């Protein structure tokens, strides 16, 4: 067995579009990587089982199973070691800074840095800080999923339970827990805001959206999606106006010398920004061609808004890094609206399987370095 493993893996490099390759050898195969791959395999098998046999496990056991697997997930991501040069490594240093908020760049995302710094001051441990954040935001992800289910009475809870596990395998979430950490936490808060708004708790939903924005400012670009979730004509019009004004917002974020507003240009080398452009264009075309609006109006508007926002960002933003970050946020948001449409087709099991495996393609083909990092 050892010989079989050494031949294909020794000195092999896995491609990562975000600017570097990751060297993976048999010698690097330690307990940490084993737990990580094991966790991904368990998530895959559970998701598959819940698609094929959705009624075999009760909601109580699904919740317990998710907590156990999520515990493995955060252990593999954060308890052992941070990837060199990752955002997590940078945050670990910032938490210990006594002058963090003297820099205006961190004030604009004060919810994350303030909360994380407070936890660090109490625990005096970066690992504990990340684990506490993981636990809190894991609970918030569960709550957002519960609110989503409550707003969809026509879909049986057991039939969509697979999404709770499958979402942790979706490439923006894997990359988020590994590297773009603030962004994945912002996405979770964004979903929580959508959940509250969809259940007619609009004030708390709006407040949580503000927290999402103050965790990662890219959430502000997707304000039209929040407005669409109000399900009222006036808010749909405001969302449309917001998208029209988007080029002005993007332009303002790239000029001037105000550190509170300006985003510095970063040329990040090769990314998948062009590939993402094609994917969002195809999604938008299919949404219109298949007349998805007649199936689920809110999902259609959300899919269209997310796709158009990325198309605008691709045209107006020069930094490949910023394009990729916006795309990752957009994909993380578009996952559930697309999954809702699968629940309206005749052969649900087949199309859920197809949707699940299509969503796995990017992490296996383009971002496989993150599986072995």
Tab-separated table of C-alpha atoms in Angstrom:
chain	number	residue	atom	x	y	z
A	1	UNK	CA	0.000	0.000	0.000
A	2	UNK	CA	2.839	2.367	0.804
A	3	UNK	CA	4.367	1.854	-2.644
A	4	UNK	CA	1.033	2.551	-4.342
A	5	UNK	CA	0.678	5.849	-2.485
A	6	UNK	CA	4.211	7.045	-3.097
A	7	UNK	CA	4.183	6.713	-6.872
A	8	UNK	CA	1.288	9.073	-7.773
A	9	UNK	CA	1.692	11.557	-4.941
A	10	UNK	CA	5.404	12.146	-4.477
A	11	UNK	CA	6.374	15.748	-5.327
A	12	UNK	CA	3.034	16.353	-6.976
A	13	UNK	CA	1.725	19.943	-7.152
A	14	UNK	CA	-1.963	20.752	-7.010
A	15	UNK	CA	-3.212	23.831	-8.834
A	16	UNK	CA	-4.735	26.644	-6.811
A	17	UNK	CA	-6.043	29.528	-8.938
A	18	UNK	CA	-5.422	32.060	-6.179
A	19	UNK	CA	-1.818	32.588	-7.057
A	20	UNK	CA	0.209	29.611	-5.829
A	21	UNK	CA	0.647	25.864	-5.976
A	22	UNK	CA	0.675	23.669	-2.928
A	23	UNK	CA	3.205	20.879	-2.685
A	24	UNK	CA	1.728	17.643	-1.393
A	25	UNK	CA	3.802	14.572	-0.621
A	26	UNK	CA	3.299	11.327	1.236
A	27	UNK	CA	5.569	12.683	3.938
A	28	UNK	CA	3.117	15.517	4.545
A	29	UNK	CA	0.267	13.085	5.107
A	30	UNK	CA	-0.161	13.546	8.841
A	31	UNK	CA	-3.025	13.217	11.263
A	32	UNK	CA	-4.262	16.702	10.438
A	33	UNK	CA	-4.683	16.004	6.727
A	34	UNK	CA	-6.161	12.597	7.436
A	35	UNK	CA	-8.871	14.138	9.646
A	36	UNK	CA	-9.521	16.769	7.003
A	37	UNK	CA	-9.980	14.289	4.147
A	38	UNK	CA	-11.976	11.992	6.433
A	39	UNK	CA	-14.295	14.878	7.314
A	40	UNK	CA	-14.872	15.699	3.634
A	41	UNK	CA	-15.592	12.029	2.861
A	42	UNK	CA	-18.054	11.784	5.750
A	43	UNK	CA	-19.801	14.972	4.619
A	44	UNK	CA	-20.051	13.590	1.090
A	45	UNK	CA	-21.479	10.236	2.186
A	46	UNK	CA	-24.011	11.788	4.551
A	47	UNK	CA	-25.157	14.252	1.881
A	48	UNK	CA	-25.517	11.410	-0.601
A	49	UNK	CA	-27.474	9.303	1.877
A	50	UNK	CA	-29.863	12.152	2.708
A	51	UNK	CA	-30.532	12.728	-0.999
A	52	UNK	CA	-31.239	9.058	-1.693
A	53	UNK	CA	-32.971	8.174	1.605
A	54	UNK	CA	-34.261	11.471	3.063
A	55	UNK	CA	-36.803	9.834	5.386
A	56	UNK	CA	-34.458	7.319	7.008
A	57	UNK	CA	-33.025	9.713	9.614
A	58	UNK	CA	-35.138	11.848	11.947
A	59	UNK	CA	-34.525	15.586	12.318
A	60	UNK	CA	-33.143	15.072	15.837
A	61	UNK	CA	-30.442	12.678	14.649
A	62	UNK	CA	-29.647	14.860	11.628
A	63	UNK	CA	-28.950	17.752	13.996
A	64	UNK	CA	-26.749	15.589	16.250
A	65	UNK	CA	-24.906	14.210	13.226
A	66	UNK	CA	-24.282	17.708	11.864
A	67	UNK	CA	-22.887	18.916	15.205
A	68	UNK	CA	-20.466	15.968	15.324
A	69	UNK	CA	-19.325	16.399	11.724
A	70	UNK	CA	-19.035	20.181	12.091
A	71	UNK	CA	-16.848	19.640	15.163
A	72	UNK	CA	-14.537	17.504	13.013
A	73	UNK	CA	-14.702	20.177	10.323
A	74	UNK	CA	-13.493	23.024	12.549
A	75	UNK	CA	-10.864	20.745	14.120
A	76	UNK	CA	-9.446	19.995	10.680
A	77	UNK	CA	-9.570	23.662	9.628
A	78	UNK	CA	-8.419	25.577	12.695
A	79	UNK	CA	-7.368	23.561	15.723
A	80	UNK	CA	-4.143	22.157	14.311
A	81	UNK	CA	-2.338	24.622	12.057
A	82	UNK	CA	-2.970	27.652	9.841
A	83	UNK	CA	-1.900	27.609	6.207
A	84	UNK	CA	1.271	29.751	5.774
A	85	UNK	CA	0.463	33.182	4.404
A	86	UNK	CA	-3.288	32.745	4.858
A	87	UNK	CA	-5.674	35.400	6.134
A	88	UNK	CA	-6.025	33.360	9.325
A	89	UNK	CA	-2.337	33.740	10.061
A	90	UNK	CA	-2.630	37.507	9.539
A	91	UNK	CA	-5.692	37.739	11.799
A	92	UNK	CA	-3.873	35.840	14.543
A	93	UNK	CA	-1.337	38.681	14.635
A	94	UNK	CA	-3.975	41.435	14.463
A	95	UNK	CA	-5.907	40.060	17.451
A	96	UNK	CA	-2.858	40.734	19.612
A	97	UNK	CA	-2.458	44.343	18.430
A	98	UNK	CA	-3.163	47.099	20.959
A	99	UNK	CA	-3.608	49.709	18.216
A	100	UNK	CA	-5.833	47.736	15.832
A	101	UNK	CA	-8.623	50.296	15.570
A	102	UNK	CA	-6.285	53.227	15.086
A	103	UNK	CA	-6.089	51.996	11.499
A	104	UNK	CA	-9.223	53.104	9.610
A	105	UNK	CA	-9.027	50.034	7.356
A	106	UNK	CA	-10.107	47.849	10.257
A	107	UNK	CA	-12.823	50.209	11.494
A	108	UNK	CA	-14.896	49.544	8.382
A	109	UNK	CA	-15.154	45.885	9.414
A	110	UNK	CA	-15.344	46.497	13.124
A	111	UNK	CA	-17.908	43.793	13.933
A	112	UNK	CA	-15.488	41.003	13.091
A	113	UNK	CA	-12.321	42.596	14.446
A	114	UNK	CA	-14.062	43.887	17.570
A	115	UNK	CA	-15.688	40.534	18.391
A	116	UNK	CA	-12.569	38.502	17.643
A	117	UNK	CA	-10.310	40.861	19.601
A	118	UNK	CA	-12.651	40.670	22.607
A	119	UNK	CA	-12.600	36.866	22.540
A	120	UNK	CA	-8.800	36.921	22.239
A	121	UNK	CA	-8.436	39.315	25.176
A	122	UNK	CA	-10.452	36.877	27.308
A	123	UNK	CA	-8.838	33.637	26.103
A	124	UNK	CA	-5.309	34.877	25.223
A	125	UNK	CA	-5.242	32.171	22.543
A	126	UNK	CA	-5.670	32.565	18.785
A	127	UNK	CA	-6.749	28.936	18.399
A	128	UNK	CA	-9.426	29.357	21.083
A	129	UNK	CA	-10.553	32.583	19.412
A	130	UNK	CA	-11.108	30.864	16.068
A	131	UNK	CA	-12.808	27.853	17.658
A	132	UNK	CA	-15.214	30.076	19.621
A	133	UNK	CA	-16.022	32.008	16.444
A	134	UNK	CA	-16.513	28.715	14.586
A	135	UNK	CA	-18.937	27.446	17.230
A	136	UNK	CA	-20.925	30.690	17.318
A	137	UNK	CA	-21.189	30.961	13.549
A	138	UNK	CA	-21.949	27.250	13.229
A	139	UNK	CA	-24.960	27.836	15.497
A	140	UNK	CA	-25.932	30.859	13.376
A	141	UNK	CA	-25.701	28.746	10.205
A	142	UNK	CA	-28.048	26.194	11.790
A	143	UNK	CA	-30.454	28.981	12.742
A	144	UNK	CA	-30.396	30.450	9.243
A	145	UNK	CA	-31.131	27.005	7.794
A	146	UNK	CA	-34.037	26.560	10.217
A	147	UNK	CA	-35.464	29.963	9.219
A	148	UNK	CA	-35.054	29.044	5.555
A	149	UNK	CA	-36.986	25.813	6.106
A	150	UNK	CA	-39.725	27.667	7.976
A	151	UNK	CA	-40.197	30.032	5.027
A	152	UNK	CA	-40.602	27.063	2.634
A	153	UNK	CA	-43.647	25.124	3.948
A	154	UNK	CA	-44.131	23.366	0.595
A	155	UNK	CA	-40.769	21.559	0.895
A	156	UNK	CA	-40.453	18.781	3.458
A	157	UNK	CA	-37.598	19.404	5.859
A	158	UNK	CA	-36.182	15.901	5.450
A	159	UNK	CA	-35.920	16.378	1.669
A	160	UNK	CA	-33.641	19.396	1.923
A	161	UNK	CA	-31.620	18.315	4.984
A	162	UNK	CA	-28.767	17.232	2.702
A	163	UNK	CA	-28.037	20.907	1.966
A	164	UNK	CA	-26.869	21.477	5.530
A	165	UNK	CA	-24.026	18.985	4.997
A	166	UNK	CA	-23.444	19.613	1.289
A	167	UNK	CA	-22.992	23.342	1.874
A	168	UNK	CA	-19.875	22.678	3.963
A	169	UNK	CA	-18.359	21.011	0.877
A	170	UNK	CA	-19.177	23.903	-1.456
A	171	UNK	CA	-15.936	25.552	-2.563
A	172	UNK	CA	-16.540	29.117	-1.222
A	173	UNK	CA	-17.194	27.640	2.231
A	174	UNK	CA	-14.146	25.331	2.226
A	175	UNK	CA	-11.918	28.176	1.053
A	176	UNK	CA	-13.622	30.485	3.536
A	177	UNK	CA	-12.814	28.387	6.577
A	178	UNK	CA	-9.297	27.826	5.258
A	179	UNK	CA	-8.413	31.348	4.194
A	180	UNK	CA	-11.136	33.936	3.406
A	181	UNK	CA	-12.481	33.633	6.931
A	182	UNK	CA	-14.186	37.016	7.374
A	183	UNK	CA	-15.988	36.464	4.108
A	184	UNK	CA	-17.513	33.128	5.079
A	185	UNK	CA	-18.646	34.556	8.434
A	186	UNK	CA	-20.194	37.489	6.568
A	187	UNK	CA	-22.014	35.030	4.268
A	188	UNK	CA	-23.473	33.197	7.285
A	189	UNK	CA	-24.711	36.479	8.773
A	190	UNK	CA	-26.126	37.412	5.356
A	191	UNK	CA	-28.101	34.151	5.236
A	192	UNK	CA	-29.319	34.726	8.789
A	193	UNK	CA	-30.540	38.184	7.761
A	194	UNK	CA	-32.370	36.684	4.759
A	195	UNK	CA	-33.941	34.064	7.040
A	196	UNK	CA	-35.316	36.618	9.494
A	197	UNK	CA	-36.592	38.906	6.730
A	198	UNK	CA	-38.293	35.971	4.957
A	199	UNK	CA	-40.083	35.194	8.235
A	200	UNK	CA	-41.338	38.789	8.610
A	201	UNK	CA	-38.781	39.807	11.234
A	202	UNK	CA	-37.441	42.601	9.107
A	203	UNK	CA	-35.864	44.859	11.734
A	204	UNK	CA	-33.655	42.162	13.236
A	205	UNK	CA	-32.876	40.939	9.701
A	206	UNK	CA	-31.740	44.428	8.680
A	207	UNK	CA	-29.580	44.727	11.810
A	208	UNK	CA	-27.927	41.372	11.094
A	209	UNK	CA	-27.263	42.455	7.513
A	210	UNK	CA	-25.455	45.494	8.937
A	211	UNK	CA	-23.338	43.090	11.033
A	212	UNK	CA	-22.621	41.112	7.852
A	213	UNK	CA	-21.469	44.305	6.135
A	214	UNK	CA	-19.276	45.221	9.111
A	215	UNK	CA	-17.737	41.741	8.991
A	216	UNK	CA	-16.841	41.975	5.313
A	217	UNK	CA	-17.761	45.033	3.267
A	218	UNK	CA	-18.343	43.041	0.079
A	219	UNK	CA	-21.747	42.144	1.587
A	220	UNK	CA	-22.801	45.704	0.797
A	221	UNK	CA	-22.602	44.981	-2.932
A	222	UNK	CA	-25.327	42.365	-2.473
A	223	UNK	CA	-27.800	44.676	-0.715
A	224	UNK	CA	-30.244	44.205	-3.656
A	225	UNK	CA	-30.580	40.529	-2.639
A	226	UNK	CA	-31.662	41.656	0.845
A	227	UNK	CA	-34.195	44.066	-0.670
A	228	UNK	CA	-35.591	41.313	-2.900
A	229	UNK	CA	-36.202	39.121	0.161
A	230	UNK	CA	-38.743	41.692	1.461
A	231	UNK	CA	-41.082	40.348	-1.266
A	232	UNK	CA	-42.675	43.716	-1.949
A	233	UNK	CA	-42.853	45.602	-5.213
A	234	UNK	CA	-41.344	48.776	-3.753
A	235	UNK	CA	-38.269	46.901	-2.477
A	236	UNK	CA	-37.865	45.127	-5.832
A	237	UNK	CA	-37.784	48.552	-7.481
A	238	UNK	CA	-35.197	49.726	-4.938
A	239	UNK	CA	-33.125	46.592	-5.664
A	240	UNK	CA	-33.287	47.410	-9.387
A	241	UNK	CA	-32.195	51.005	-8.715
A	242	UNK	CA	-29.385	49.679	-6.497
A	243	UNK	CA	-28.052	47.519	-9.309
A	244	UNK	CA	-28.194	50.475	-11.719
A	245	UNK	CA	-26.200	52.565	-9.215
A	246	UNK	CA	-23.713	49.738	-8.594
A	247	UNK	CA	-21.107	51.036	-11.086
A	248	UNK	CA	-20.926	54.312	-9.127
A	249	UNK	CA	-20.370	52.441	-5.855
A	250	UNK	CA	-17.674	50.262	-7.408
A	251	UNK	CA	-15.972	53.296	-8.967
A	252	UNK	CA	-15.942	55.201	-5.662
A	253	UNK	CA	-14.378	52.244	-3.854
A	254	UNK	CA	-11.375	52.341	-6.199
A	255	UNK	CA	-10.495	56.032	-6.203
A	256	UNK	CA	-9.403	58.583	-3.636
A	257	UNK	CA	-7.153	58.348	-0.619
A	258	UNK	CA	-9.738	57.880	2.149
A	259	UNK	CA	-8.652	54.705	3.947
A	260	UNK	CA	-12.158	54.202	5.303
A	261	UNK	CA	-13.598	53.936	1.792
A	262	UNK	CA	-10.823	53.024	-0.617
A	263	UNK	CA	-9.807	49.472	-1.496
A	264	UNK	CA	-6.220	49.168	-2.626
A	265	UNK	CA	-5.477	47.619	-6.001
A	266	UNK	CA	-4.059	44.109	-5.772
A	267	UNK	CA	-2.823	42.266	-8.855
A	268	UNK	CA	-3.139	38.677	-7.707
A	269	UNK	CA	-1.925	36.826	-10.763
A	270	UNK	CA	-3.959	34.008	-12.299
A	271	UNK	CA	-7.454	33.516	-10.918
A	272	UNK	CA	-10.680	32.013	-12.184
A	273	UNK	CA	-12.355	35.397	-12.641
A	274	UNK	CA	-12.949	34.813	-16.369
A	275	UNK	CA	-14.295	31.314	-15.694
A	276	UNK	CA	-16.601	32.781	-13.059
A	277	UNK	CA	-17.789	35.348	-15.611
A	278	UNK	CA	-18.794	32.522	-17.950
A	279	UNK	CA	-20.510	30.542	-15.175
A	280	UNK	CA	-22.554	33.495	-13.906
A	281	UNK	CA	-23.483	34.397	-17.497
A	282	UNK	CA	-24.678	30.839	-18.149
A	283	UNK	CA	-26.664	30.786	-14.891
A	284	UNK	CA	-28.327	34.095	-15.798
A	285	UNK	CA	-29.101	32.924	-19.338
A	286	UNK	CA	-30.606	29.622	-18.148
A	287	UNK	CA	-32.654	31.400	-15.472
A	288	UNK	CA	-34.252	33.566	-18.167
A	289	UNK	CA	-34.482	30.887	-20.865
A	290	UNK	CA	-36.130	28.322	-18.574
A	291	UNK	CA	-38.554	30.957	-17.278
A	292	UNK	CA	-37.549	30.288	-13.672
A	293	UNK	CA	-39.485	33.414	-12.666
A	294	UNK	CA	-42.736	31.450	-13.137
A	295	UNK	CA	-41.490	28.782	-10.678
A	296	UNK	CA	-40.103	30.921	-7.875
A	297	UNK	CA	-40.081	34.702	-8.341
A	298	UNK	CA	-37.832	35.497	-5.344
A	299	UNK	CA	-35.221	32.891	-6.335
A	300	UNK	CA	-35.202	34.171	-9.907
A	301	UNK	CA	-34.677	37.792	-8.853
A	302	UNK	CA	-31.949	36.769	-6.392
A	303	UNK	CA	-30.111	34.662	-9.001
A	304	UNK	CA	-30.365	37.473	-11.565
A	305	UNK	CA	-29.164	40.123	-9.088
A	306	UNK	CA	-26.164	38.079	-7.907
A	307	UNK	CA	-25.133	37.254	-11.484
A	308	UNK	CA	-25.461	40.845	-12.731
A	309	UNK	CA	-23.534	42.206	-9.728
A	310	UNK	CA	-20.592	39.951	-10.534
A	311	UNK	CA	-20.729	40.883	-14.237
A	312	UNK	CA	-20.506	44.558	-13.241
A	313	UNK	CA	-17.631	43.870	-10.852
A	314	UNK	CA	-15.747	41.925	-13.522
A	315	UNK	CA	-16.029	44.815	-15.982
A	316	UNK	CA	-15.197	47.633	-13.547
A	317	UNK	CA	-12.728	46.134	-11.069
A	318	UNK	CA	-9.129	45.646	-12.207
A	319	UNK	CA	-7.879	43.563	-9.286
A	320	UNK	CA	-8.146	39.823	-9.916
A	321	UNK	CA	-8.186	39.235	-6.172
A	322	UNK	CA	-11.203	41.472	-5.633
A	323	UNK	CA	-13.030	39.903	-8.567
A	324	UNK	CA	-12.445	36.454	-7.130
A	325	UNK	CA	-13.556	37.453	-3.622
A	326	UNK	CA	-16.805	38.945	-4.948
A	327	UNK	CA	-17.376	35.821	-7.041
A	328	UNK	CA	-16.867	33.549	-4.014
A	329	UNK	CA	-19.371	35.614	-2.023
A	330	UNK	CA	-21.826	35.484	-4.928
A	331	UNK	CA	-21.523	31.725	-5.355
A	332	UNK	CA	-22.005	31.207	-1.611
A	333	UNK	CA	-25.251	33.206	-1.839
A	334	UNK	CA	-26.575	31.705	-5.071
A	335	UNK	CA	-26.329	28.121	-3.778
A	336	UNK	CA	-29.630	28.065	-1.899
A	337	UNK	CA	-31.768	29.892	-4.505
A	338	UNK	CA	-30.559	27.364	-7.086
A	339	UNK	CA	-31.309	24.479	-4.721
A	340	UNK	CA	-34.867	25.780	-4.222
A	341	UNK	CA	-35.506	25.433	-7.939
A	342	UNK	CA	-34.430	21.774	-7.830
A	343	UNK	CA	-37.313	21.140	-5.419
A	344	UNK	CA	-39.834	22.196	-8.083
A	345	UNK	CA	-38.897	19.616	-10.741
A	346	UNK	CA	-40.501	16.224	-11.232
A	347	UNK	CA	-37.571	13.834	-10.679
A	348	UNK	CA	-36.276	15.478	-7.517
A	349	UNK	CA	-33.777	12.792	-6.468
A	350	UNK	CA	-32.015	12.783	-9.839
A	351	UNK	CA	-31.764	16.570	-10.044
A	352	UNK	CA	-30.639	16.871	-6.409
A	353	UNK	CA	-27.866	14.396	-7.158
A	354	UNK	CA	-26.895	16.345	-10.254
A	355	UNK	CA	-26.967	19.685	-8.405
A	356	UNK	CA	-24.931	18.272	-5.507
A	357	UNK	CA	-22.193	16.871	-7.746
A	358	UNK	CA	-22.055	19.912	-10.024
A	359	UNK	CA	-21.510	22.061	-6.928
A	360	UNK	CA	-18.577	19.805	-5.959
A	361	UNK	CA	-16.828	20.248	-9.320
A	362	UNK	CA	-14.902	23.496	-8.546
A	363	UNK	CA	-13.315	22.208	-5.332
A	364	UNK	CA	-12.246	18.984	-7.051
A	365	UNK	CA	-11.044	20.461	-10.340
A	366	UNK	CA	-9.869	24.034	-9.702
A	367	UNK	CA	-9.411	24.402	-5.955
A	368	UNK	CA	-8.155	20.936	-5.054
A	369	UNK	CA	-5.141	22.455	-3.278
A	370	UNK	CA	-7.449	23.414	-0.442
A	371	UNK	CA	-8.361	19.763	0.100
A	372	UNK	CA	-4.733	18.940	0.874
A	373	UNK	CA	-3.471	22.252	2.299
